[in-house]
Coordinates of C-alpha atoms in Angstrom, one line a residue:
M299 CA 0.0 0.0 0.0
L300 CA 1.5 3.3 -1.1
A301 CA 0.5 6.2 1.2
I302 CA 0.6 10.0 0.8
P303 CA 3.4 11.5 2.8
S304 CA 2.4 12.9 6.2
P305 CA 3.9 16.1 7.5
R306 CA 4.0 14.5 11.0
T307 CA 6.6 12.0 9.7
L308 CA 9.2 14.8 9.5
Q309 CA 7.9 16.7 12.6
Y310 CA 10.7 17.9 14.9
A311 CA 10.6 16.6 18.4
A312 CA 11.3 19.8 20.3
G313 CA 9.9 19.6 23.8
N314 CA 10.0 15.8 23.6
V315 CA 13.7 15.2 24.1
Q316 CA 14.7 11.9 25.6
K317 CA 17.0 12.9 28.4
A318 CA 19.8 10.3 28.7
N319 CA 23.4 10.1 29.9
T320 CA 24.0 6.6 28.5
T321 CA 25.9 6.0 25.3
E322 CA 23.6 4.7 22.4
T323 CA 25.0 1.9 20.3
F324 CA 24.6 1.7 16.5
A325 CA 25.4 -1.3 14.4
L326 CA 25.6 -0.9 10.6
L327 CA 25.0 -4.1 8.7
L328 CA 26.7 -3.8 5.3
F329 CA 26.3 -5.8 2.2
E330 CA 28.6 -5.9 -0.8
G331 CA 28.1 -2.8 -3.0
F332 CA 26.6 -0.7 -0.2
S333 CA 26.5 3.1 -0.7
N334 CA 29.6 4.7 0.9
L335 CA 27.9 8.1 0.9
C336 CA 25.0 6.6 2.8
L337 CA 27.3 5.0 5.3
A338 CA 29.2 8.3 5.8
N339 CA 26.0 10.2 6.3
A340 CA 25.0 7.7 9.0
V341 CA 28.2 7.7 11.0
E342 CA 29.7 11.2 10.6
P343 CA 26.7 12.9 12.4
L344 CA 27.3 10.6 15.4
R345 CA 31.0 11.4 15.4
A346 CA 30.2 15.2 15.2
A347 CA 27.7 14.9 18.0
N348 CA 30.3 13.2 20.2
A349 CA 32.9 15.9 19.4
L350 CA 30.5 18.8 20.0
A351 CA 29.2 17.3 23.3
R352 CA 32.7 16.3 24.3
R353 CA 31.4 13.0 25.6
P354 CA 30.5 9.6 24.0
L355 CA 26.9 10.1 23.2
Y356 CA 27.1 7.4 20.5
D357 CA 29.2 4.3 19.7
W358 CA 29.0 2.3 16.5
C359 CA 30.4 -0.7 14.7
F360 CA 30.3 -2.3 11.2
L361 CA 28.8 -5.7 10.7
A362 CA 28.3 -8.1 7.8
M363 CA 26.9 -11.5 7.3
Q364 CA 30.4 -12.8 7.2
S365 CA 33.8 -11.5 8.5
E366 CA 35.4 -10.9 5.1
T367 CA 36.0 -7.3 3.9
V368 CA 33.0 -5.7 2.3
A369 CA 33.4 -3.1 -0.5
S370 CA 31.1 -0.2 -1.3
S371 CA 29.7 0.5 -4.7
S372 CA 32.7 2.8 -5.3
G373 CA 35.2 0.3 -4.1
V374 CA 35.9 1.6 -0.6
P375 CA 36.6 -1.4 1.7
V376 CA 35.3 -1.9 5.2
Q377 CA 36.4 -4.6 7.6
P378 CA 33.3 -5.6 9.5
Q379 CA 32.6 -7.9 12.4
P380 CA 30.3 -10.9 11.7
L381 CA 26.7 -10.6 12.7
N382 CA 26.1 -13.3 15.3
A383 CA 24.2 -14.2 18.4
A384 CA 26.4 -11.9 20.5
S385 CA 25.6 -8.8 18.3
H386 CA 23.2 -6.4 20.1
G387 CA 22.6 -2.7 20.6
D388 CA 20.1 0.1 20.4
Y389 CA 20.0 0.4 16.6
L390 CA 20.6 -2.0 13.7
F391 CA 21.0 -0.2 10.3
V392 CA 20.6 -2.5 7.3
L393 CA 22.5 -1.1 4.3
P394 CA 22.4 -2.9 1.0
S395 CA 22.3 -1.0 -2.3
Y396 CA 22.3 -2.5 -5.8
G397 CA 21.3 -6.2 -6.1
F398 CA 19.2 -6.1 -3.0
E399 CA 16.7 -8.6 -4.2
A400 CA 19.4 -11.3 -4.5
L401 CA 20.2 -10.7 -0.8
T402 CA 16.7 -12.0 0.4
T403 CA 18.0 -15.5 0.9
P404 CA 16.4 -17.7 3.6
A405 CA 19.6 -17.6 5.6
H406 CA 19.9 -13.8 5.5
L407 CA 16.2 -13.3 6.4
R408 CA 16.5 -15.8 9.2
R409 CA 19.5 -14.0 10.7
L410 CA 17.7 -10.6 10.4
R411 CA 14.7 -12.0 12.2
A412 CA 17.0 -13.3 15.0
A413 CA 18.9 -10.0 15.2
S414 CA 15.6 -8.1 15.5
K415 CA 15.2 -9.5 19.0
R416 CA 18.6 -8.1 20.1
Y417 CA 18.3 -4.5 18.8
G418 CA 15.9 -1.8 20.0
T419 CA 15.2 -0.2 16.6
L420 CA 15.7 -1.6 13.1
V421 CA 16.5 0.9 10.3
G422 CA 16.4 0.4 6.6
L423 CA 18.8 2.7 4.7
D424 CA 18.6 3.1 0.9
T425 CA 17.1 -0.3 -0.2
G426 CA 17.4 -1.7 3.3
S427 CA 13.6 -1.6 3.8
W428 CA 13.3 -4.3 1.1
L429 CA 15.3 -6.7 3.2
L430 CA 13.4 -5.9 6.4
G431 CA 10.1 -6.2 4.5
A432 CA 11.1 -9.6 3.1
A433 CA 11.9 -10.8 6.6
G434 CA 8.5 -9.7 7.8
L435 CA 10.0 -7.1 10.1
L436 CA 8.0 -4.1 8.7
D437 CA 4.6 -5.7 8.7
G438 CA 2.1 -3.2 10.1
Y439 CA 4.6 -0.3 10.0
R440 CA 5.0 2.8 7.9
A441 CA 8.2 2.8 5.9
T442 CA 10.0 4.3 2.9
S443 CA 12.9 3.3 0.7
H444 CA 14.9 4.5 -2.3
W445 CA 12.4 6.2 -4.5
D446 CA 13.3 4.0 -7.5
V447 CA 11.8 1.0 -5.7
L448 CA 8.9 2.5 -3.8
G449 CA 6.2 1.1 -6.1
A450 CA 7.8 -2.3 -6.2
L451 CA 8.2 -2.3 -2.4
S452 CA 4.5 -1.5 -2.0
E453 CA 3.4 -4.2 -4.4
A454 CA 5.7 -6.9 -3.0
F455 CA 4.8 -6.2 0.7
P456 CA 1.2 -5.0 1.0
E457 CA 1.5 -5.4 4.8
I458 CA 3.7 -2.3 4.8
T459 CA 2.3 1.2 4.5
V460 CA 4.8 2.6 2.0
T461 CA 5.2 6.4 1.9
E462 CA 7.2 8.8 -0.3
D463 CA 8.7 10.7 2.7
R464 CA 12.4 11.4 2.9
F465 CA 12.5 9.3 6.1
V466 CA 10.0 7.6 8.4
I467 CA 10.3 6.8 12.1
D468 CA 7.5 4.5 13.2
R469 CA 7.9 3.2 16.8
D470 CA 10.8 0.8 16.8
R471 CA 11.4 1.0 13.0
A472 CA 12.9 3.7 10.8
S473 CA 13.7 4.0 7.1
C474 CA 15.0 6.5 4.6
G475 CA 15.5 6.7 0.9
G476 CA 19.2 7.2 0.3
A477 CA 22.3 9.2 1.1
T478 CA 21.0 12.7 1.8
T479 CA 17.9 11.4 3.5
T480 CA 20.2 9.4 5.8
L481 CA 21.6 12.7 7.1
D482 CA 18.0 14.0 7.6
L483 CA 17.2 10.9 9.6
M484 CA 20.4 11.1 11.7
L485 CA 19.8 14.7 12.6
D486 CA 16.2 13.8 13.7
L487 CA 17.5 11.0 15.8
I488 CA 20.1 13.2 17.5
E489 CA 17.4 15.8 18.1
R490 CA 15.0 13.3 19.7
R491 CA 17.8 12.1 22.0
H492 CA 19.7 15.3 22.8
G493 CA 17.6 18.2 21.7
A494 CA 17.4 20.6 18.7
P495 CA 20.4 22.8 19.6
L496 CA 22.8 19.9 19.2
A497 CA 21.2 18.7 16.1
L498 CA 21.4 22.2 14.6
E499 CA 25.0 22.5 15.5
V500 CA 25.8 19.1 13.8
A501 CA 23.9 20.3 10.7
A502 CA 25.8 23.6 10.7
L503 CA 29.1 21.7 11.1
F504 CA 28.5 20.1 7.7
M505 CA 27.0 23.3 6.2
Y506 CA 23.8 21.2 5.7
G507 CA 20.7 23.1 4.9
E508 CA 22.3 26.1 3.4
R509 CA 20.7 27.4 0.2
D510 CA 21.5 30.2 -2.3
P511 CA 18.9 32.9 -2.2
K512 CA 20.1 34.0 -5.6
T513 CA 19.0 30.8 -7.2
E514 CA 16.1 30.1 -4.9
P515 CA 14.8 33.6 -4.1
N516 CA 11.1 33.0 -3.6
R517 CA 10.9 29.3 -2.9
L518 CA 9.2 28.5 0.4
I519 CA 11.0 26.0 2.5
P520 CA 9.7 24.1 5.6
A521 CA 10.5 25.6 9.0
H522 CA 12.9 22.9 10.0
R523 CA 15.0 23.5 6.8
T524 CA 14.9 27.2 7.6
L525 CA 16.5 26.5 10.9
R526 CA 19.2 24.4 9.2
A527 CA 19.8 27.0 6.6
A528 CA 20.1 29.7 9.3
A529 CA 22.6 27.5 11.3
A530 CA 24.7 26.9 8.2
L531 CA 24.8 30.6 7.6
M532 CA 25.9 31.3 11.2
R533 CA 28.6 28.7 10.9
R534 CA 30.0 30.4 7.8
N535 CA 30.0 33.8 9.6
V536 CA 31.6 33.1 13.0
E537 CA 34.4 35.7 12.9
N538 CA 32.1 38.5 11.7
P539 CA 28.7 37.6 13.1
L540 CA 25.7 38.8 11.1
P541 CA 22.8 40.5 12.7
I542 CA 19.8 38.2 13.1
A543 CA 17.8 40.5 10.8
R544 CA 20.5 40.0 8.1
I545 CA 20.3 36.2 8.4
A546 CA 16.5 36.3 8.0
A547 CA 16.9 38.5 5.0
E548 CA 19.4 36.1 3.4
L549 CA 16.9 33.3 3.9
G550 CA 14.1 35.3 2.4
V551 CA 12.0 35.6 5.6
G552 CA 11.3 38.3 8.1
R553 CA 13.1 38.4 11.4
R554 CA 9.9 37.7 13.3
A555 CA 9.2 34.7 11.1
L556 CA 12.7 33.3 11.7
E557 CA 12.4 33.8 15.5
Q558 CA 9.0 32.1 15.4
A559 CA 10.4 29.1 13.5
F560 CA 13.1 28.8 16.1
R561 CA 10.5 28.9 18.9
S562 CA 8.3 26.3 17.2
H563 CA 11.0 23.9 16.1
G564 CA 14.3 24.7 17.8
S565 CA 13.3 25.5 21.5
Q566 CA 15.7 28.4 21.6
S567 CA 16.3 31.8 19.9
P568 CA 18.4 32.4 16.8
A569 CA 20.8 34.5 18.9
R570 CA 21.2 31.7 21.4
L571 CA 22.1 29.2 18.7
Y572 CA 24.5 31.7 17.1
R573 CA 26.3 32.2 20.4
A574 CA 26.6 28.4 20.9
I575 CA 28.1 28.0 17.5
R576 CA 30.6 30.7 18.1
L577 CA 31.6 29.4 21.5
S578 CA 31.9 25.9 20.1
E579 CA 34.4 27.2 17.6
A580 CA 36.2 29.1 20.3
R581 CA 36.6 25.8 22.3
R582 CA 37.7 23.9 19.2
R583 CA 40.5 26.5 18.7
L584 CA 41.5 26.4 22.4
E585 CA 41.9 22.6 22.2
Q586 CA 43.4 22.3 18.8
T587 CA 45.6 25.4 18.3
R588 CA 48.1 27.4 20.3
D589 CA 46.4 30.7 19.5
S590 CA 46.1 33.1 22.4
V591 CA 42.8 33.6 24.1
A592 CA 42.6 37.1 22.6
E593 CA 43.2 35.8 19.1
I594 CA 40.6 33.1 19.6
A595 CA 38.1 35.7 20.9
L596 CA 38.5 37.7 17.7
R597 CA 38.2 34.6 15.5
S598 CA 35.0 33.8 17.4
G599 CA 33.4 37.1 16.8
Y600 CA 34.1 38.8 20.1
R601 CA 35.5 42.2 20.5
D602 CA 37.8 41.3 23.3
A603 CA 38.9 38.3 25.4
T604 CA 36.9 39.5 28.5
A605 CA 33.6 39.3 26.7
M606 CA 34.4 35.9 25.3
T607 CA 35.6 34.6 28.7
R608 CA 32.4 35.6 30.3
A609 CA 30.2 34.0 27.6
F610 CA 32.5 30.9 27.5
K611 CA 32.2 30.3 31.3
A612 CA 28.4 30.8 31.2
E613 CA 28.2 28.2 28.3
F614 CA 30.7 25.6 29.5
G615 CA 31.1 26.2 33.3
L616 CA 34.8 26.8 33.0
T617 CA 37.1 29.5 31.7
P618 CA 38.9 29.3 28.3
S619 CA 42.3 28.8 30.1
A620 CA 40.8 26.0 32.2
A621 CA 39.4 24.3 29.1
R622 CA 42.8 24.4 27.4
R623 CA 44.5 22.9 30.5
A624 CA 41.9 20.2 30.6
S625 CA 42.5 19.4 26.9
V626 CA 46.2 19.2 27.5
Q627 CA 45.7 16.8 30.4
R628 CA 43.5 14.6 28.3
G629 CA 46.4 14.3 25.9

């Protein structure tokens, strides 16, 4: 059954953040010819979230049906661990690509069904929904897949409510259509677990969501994409911060509309996010360079070191000098 996309599928989870201090574990089950871009877009946001939070929010590993090296469609090799009875975690991502129909062997489907009991959430990336569907693991769920196979997926597995959304999260199942939609999905998962500010910072780190108003001057974009575009613009203008009104104008919206979008979907103001991005850059420079605090203050958009020190301590609970010492001690 092919369903019309629902706006609720992509709804941001502001105000419904799962507060947790434990590390979430992700396993990525790879098949020969998997999409390397899809894999990178799944893992890199987790790495970035860990780096920005400065603690292990996420851990991940690579699995395969066997222990031999698996090569992506572009030839990039990955050495996985074998999927076995000891494999378990919070998420299992299933990532085939081309030739996915040939992977639906009785042995593979049996192992997927067994693995489903050891992982909290199953996720189909790219054509991964086809394997999950063939194993009966999406019966009664909403799901999507690569758009080239949506129609065939709906016909082959009528027990699945197939939609054309970029990604779908339905209880303990999730799915998305390909490489860029994987990044959408990961940002949503980060937000649900750790809040919109961190998800927006991760998006900004990859310049994700930015658009060119010269080529897209009048196109309306969803509020959540407005936030990502604003965050990307902030990230690109750290040393010389733009007024919030200028950011709104660059995005083709009014300042009040931008602030309303942040209140509705980001649970904080644009100015607060901008400050967090600038201070994250200041901390990165403190930990990775030998620049003076005064130089770092200027590079982070502050007029002097005193102003940055005050803001830095309010944000992180320690002074820039203390943060640098702690970084040196960690090695």
